[in-house]
Amino acid sequence: MRFSSNLILWYKQHKRDLPWRNTRDPYRIWISEIILQQTRVNQGLSYYCKLVEKYPDVHALANADEDELLRVWQGLGYYSRARNMHHTAKVVAYKMDGIFPDSYHELIKLKGIGSYTAAAISSICFNEHQTVVDGNVFRVLSRLFGVDTPINTAQGKKQFEKLAHELNDGGESGLFNQALMEFGALHCTPKQANCASCIFAAQCYASRHGKVDVLPVKEKKQKVKERYLNFFFVHDAYGNTLIQKRVMKDIWQGLYQFVLNETKEETGVEDMMPDLLGLYNGSKNIKRVDRCTHKLTHQKLYIQFIEVEVEKLGANDVSGYEIVSMSDLGNLAFPKPLERYLKDFKVR
DNA sequence: AACACGGGGTA
DNA sequence: TACCCAGTGTT
């Protein structure tokens, strides 16, 4: 039996029942694919449900407020996905009469849609003969055929694309693509692959040669940069706080933060007081200092939260920051560690 | 080609 | 810890 037929049979037996698998509406498939970029199904599932309920069609999403959209996206990470999605929704709604392009080559022109997502949407929604190559595909094919070309090189990517496309020969590209990814996600997993019960074990190079744990090959990772972020959570007796939208090209673009002083190294609160003096010219009271670390893929953040109570926040005291009532913070998106701080703050 | 961009799950 | 995840955009 052909590999593609065998794979699709496996898929029909083992696939998970997921909400985006009950539709071929390009809007919904698009939302699901953006969410699932570098994100596991279990992590993205609730976000998908929230998004399609709040924004049932591309017009609703196009008309959304960006802060509101980022708040829905809060906690999922890679926030450029949300900003690009919003941009593309406006393009589709206002320049394409709300109709998504129906081909790979048109889809890939849209912001946030790269080769993977264009292949996924065009194959799943329009049955175009395109083949997805994601982390699952790299893993399954490298093991099955013993391909040890590093997957994070241009050569490797081309080689796997060619191989995947040759295998996708059954005229059901949407099914084939989802089947291959599902097989990687559920069966041919990164750790402890289920070789004992694998339908392909007899022909699998890695299984026969004991190389399951060394494939796929990936070239060394980038190193992690360390940063020291000192946030002043300033509030007054009237429940007002000081916040700022992050606009720089940096992590957490578009999200909100407290008064920030970033330093080159671990810095005591006393040494940062001069900066704070310039920010608020009335009397102030440092109530509490909390510390935490936060790991990103490429950065390790050493975070201090300095709670500062002042008498009354007024427009004359601050520049570059907004005065916002504590009760309105729930409508804005904050980075994970700041959201956690706010949650703890409310409890105590 | 190399890097930047989050957060959570897994061993 | 270290690695990985239904990747894309920028430099």
PDB file of C-alpha atoms (C1' of nucleotides) in Angstrom, chain A residues 36 38 40 112 114 117 134 136 139 221 249, chain C:
ATOM      1  CA  LEU A  36      -0.778  26.707  15.994  1.00  0.00           C
ATOM      2  CA  GLN A  38       5.095  27.062  17.179  1.00  0.00           C
ATOM      3  CA  ARG A  40       0.890  22.884  20.685  1.00  0.00           C
ATOM      4  CA  GLY A 112       1.663  36.332   8.789  1.00  0.00           C
ATOM      5  CA  GLY A 114       4.385  31.935   5.133  1.00  0.00           C
ATOM      6  CA  THR A 117       0.416  28.344   6.432  1.00  0.00           C
ATOM      7  CA  ASP A 134       6.517  21.725   9.873  1.00  0.00           C
ATOM      8  CA  ASN A 136       6.274  17.155  12.792  1.00  0.00           C
ATOM      9  CA  ARG A 139      10.720  14.526  12.495  1.00  0.00           C
ATOM     10  CA  LYS A 221      20.890  26.765  19.118  1.00  0.00           C
ATOM     11  CA  LYS A 249      10.973  46.646  18.275  1.00  0.00           C
TER      12      LYS A 249
ATOM     13  C1'  DT C   1      18.117  21.620  32.445  1.00  0.00           C
ATOM     14  C1'  DA C   2      17.423  21.239  27.551  1.00  0.00           C
ATOM     15  C1'  DC C   3      14.555  20.491  23.870  1.00  0.00           C
ATOM     16  C1'  DC C   4      10.418  21.079  21.306  1.00  0.00           C
ATOM     17  C1'  DC C   5       6.155  22.930  19.434  1.00  0.00           C
ATOM     18  C1'  DA C   6       0.665  22.810  12.895  1.00  0.00           C
ATOM     19  C1'  DG C   7       6.675  29.259  11.694  1.00  0.00           C
ATOM     20  C1'  DT C   8       7.187  34.160  10.065  1.00  0.00           C
ATOM     21  C1'  DG C   9       9.459  38.532   9.402  1.00  0.00           C
ATOM     22  C1'  DT C  10      13.619  41.205   9.485  1.00  0.00           C
ATOM     23  C1'  DT C  11      18.402  42.093   8.829  1.00  0.00           C
TER      24       DT C  11
END
